[in-house]
Amino acid sequence: MAKEGPYQACAACKFQRRKCGANCLLAPYFPPDQPKIFENAHHLFGVSNILKILSSIDPSLRSDAMRSILYESDLRARFPVEGCAGAIRQVANQVYSALEELASLNEQIRQVENVSFPAGDGDCDGDGGSAAISHLMKEVAAFAQNMYDGQLYLGPQQPSENK
């Protein structure tokens, strides 16, 4: 579809083969070059329901509502059987595993803190166990960095190609 004035038709208007004006509620959320995002949302919710949701809420909350709609529709497309429930269960399992590992590391730290090493005893360098504590703290920091680097993130993936 060609441009109408300064606006290019959003993916929703392109799909519906209608004109897309400056007052289109869906244009900010469905860029013309990413039709898969719209197709996922349309398949799960339908255009009329999305428009009802957007028109029934405060304009300041629309971006949050659309972010939720887009997230849920992306997860439903990626995990057709379980959708958001599967993603939530997966993240909950990762959090549970992380908490178990943290508890284990905390127990190891407590054990090391309770051990007293005599000064000048072989491999401990007479530092009273601070080398062992330092090593455990580095392990905890590495674990935390791995979590921060996105291993728990299941947000919407950007489509690699538009279909």
Short mmCIF file of C-alpha atoms in Angstrom, two decimals, residues 26-142:
data_model
loop_
_atom_site.label_atom_id
_atom_site.label_comp_id
_atom_site.label_asym_id
_atom_site.label_seq_id
_atom_site.Cartn_x
_atom_site.Cartn_y
_atom_site.Cartn_z
CA LEU A 26 -2.81 0.74 16.29
CA ALA A 27 -0.10 2.53 14.28
CA PRO A 28 2.28 3.16 17.23
CA TYR A 29 2.28 -0.53 18.14
CA PHE A 30 2.35 -2.25 14.75
CA PRO A 31 5.11 -0.80 12.55
CA PRO A 32 4.59 -1.29 8.81
CA ASP A 33 7.83 -3.24 8.45
CA GLN A 34 6.95 -5.84 11.11
CA PRO A 35 3.70 -7.55 10.07
CA LYS A 36 4.41 -10.70 12.11
CA ILE A 37 3.90 -8.78 15.35
CA PHE A 38 0.43 -7.77 14.21
CA GLU A 39 -0.38 -11.24 12.87
CA ASN A 40 0.41 -12.81 16.25
CA ALA A 41 -1.74 -10.28 18.14
CA HIS A 42 -4.56 -10.53 15.59
CA HIS A 43 -4.53 -14.33 15.75
CA LEU A 44 -4.79 -14.40 19.55
CA PHE A 45 -7.00 -11.36 20.32
CA GLY A 46 -8.53 -10.06 17.10
CA VAL A 47 -8.49 -6.45 15.93
CA SER A 48 -11.85 -5.49 17.42
CA ASN A 49 -10.87 -6.77 20.88
CA ILE A 50 -7.53 -4.95 20.76
CA LEU A 51 -9.34 -1.74 19.78
CA LYS A 52 -11.90 -2.26 22.58
CA ILE A 53 -9.10 -2.70 25.12
CA LEU A 54 -7.25 0.40 23.91
CA SER A 55 -10.34 2.60 23.80
CA SER A 56 -11.59 1.48 27.23
CA ILE A 57 -8.45 2.34 29.21
CA ASP A 58 -6.73 5.56 30.12
CA PRO A 59 -4.42 6.79 27.31
CA SER A 60 -1.47 6.82 29.71
CA LEU A 61 -1.89 3.04 30.21
CA ARG A 62 -2.19 2.11 26.53
CA SER A 63 1.49 1.43 25.98
CA ASP A 64 1.58 -0.91 29.00
CA ALA A 65 -1.56 -2.71 27.83
CA MET A 66 -0.16 -3.12 24.33
CA ARG A 67 3.18 -4.32 25.67
CA SER A 68 1.25 -7.01 27.57
CA ILE A 69 -0.83 -7.94 24.51
CA LEU A 70 2.26 -8.14 22.30
CA TYR A 71 4.18 -10.18 24.89
CA GLU A 72 1.35 -12.65 25.34
CA SER A 73 0.73 -13.03 21.62
CA ASP A 74 4.46 -13.51 20.96
CA LEU A 75 4.65 -16.25 23.60
CA ARG A 76 1.55 -17.93 22.22
CA ALA A 77 3.18 -17.95 18.77
CA ARG A 78 6.45 -19.33 20.18
CA PHE A 79 4.82 -21.85 22.54
CA PRO A 80 1.45 -22.73 20.97
CA VAL A 81 0.45 -25.30 23.58
CA GLU A 82 1.26 -23.53 26.83
CA GLY A 83 1.76 -19.88 25.84
CA CYS A 84 2.40 -17.58 28.80
CA ALA A 85 1.76 -20.33 31.32
CA GLY A 86 4.66 -22.36 29.95
CA ALA A 87 6.96 -19.34 29.99
CA ILE A 88 5.95 -18.49 33.56
CA ARG A 89 6.53 -22.09 34.64
CA GLN A 90 9.96 -22.08 32.96
CA VAL A 91 11.00 -18.85 34.67
CA ALA A 92 9.66 -20.11 38.02
CA ASN A 93 11.76 -23.26 37.66
CA GLN A 94 14.85 -21.17 36.87
CA VAL A 95 14.20 -18.96 39.90
CA TYR A 96 13.72 -22.03 42.10
CA SER A 97 17.01 -23.51 40.83
CA ALA A 98 18.77 -20.19 41.41
CA LEU A 99 17.42 -20.02 44.97
CA GLU A 100 18.59 -23.58 45.66
CA GLU A 101 22.05 -22.74 44.35
CA LEU A 102 22.13 -19.54 46.41
CA ALA A 103 21.17 -21.47 49.54
CA SER A 104 23.92 -23.97 48.82
CA LEU A 105 26.48 -21.20 48.32
CA ASN A 106 25.36 -19.47 51.52
CA GLU A 107 25.81 -22.77 53.40
CA GLN A 108 29.30 -23.15 51.94
CA ILE A 109 30.14 -19.59 53.01
CA ARG A 110 28.91 -20.32 56.56
CA GLN A 111 31.03 -23.47 56.68
CA VAL A 112 34.13 -21.62 55.51
CA GLU A 113 33.55 -18.79 57.97
CA ASN A 114 33.35 -21.30 60.84
CA VAL A 115 36.67 -22.92 59.93
CA SER A 116 39.69 -21.33 61.52
CA PHE A 117 43.02 -21.86 59.84
CA PRO A 118 46.18 -21.49 61.89
CA ALA A 119 48.66 -18.93 60.66
CA GLY A 120 51.30 -20.33 58.31
CA ASP A 121 49.35 -23.57 57.62
CA GLY A 122 50.41 -24.79 54.16
CA ASP A 123 47.98 -23.81 51.42
CA CYS A 124 45.89 -21.32 53.42
CA ASP A 125 48.67 -18.73 53.61
CA GLY A 126 47.62 -17.84 57.14
CA ASP A 127 44.81 -15.59 55.92
CA GLY A 128 42.16 -17.12 58.18
CA GLY A 129 40.11 -18.52 55.27
CA SER A 130 39.61 -15.23 53.46
CA ALA A 131 40.98 -16.74 50.22
CA ALA A 132 38.27 -19.43 50.29
CA ILE A 133 35.59 -16.83 51.01
CA SER A 134 36.92 -14.66 48.21
CA HIS A 135 36.73 -17.63 45.82
CA LEU A 136 33.11 -18.36 46.82
CA MET A 137 32.16 -14.70 46.43
CA LYS A 138 33.60 -14.75 42.90
CA GLU A 139 31.42 -17.79 42.13
CA VAL A 140 28.35 -15.98 43.44
CA ALA A 141 29.24 -12.89 41.37
CA ALA A 142 29.69 -15.02 38.23
#
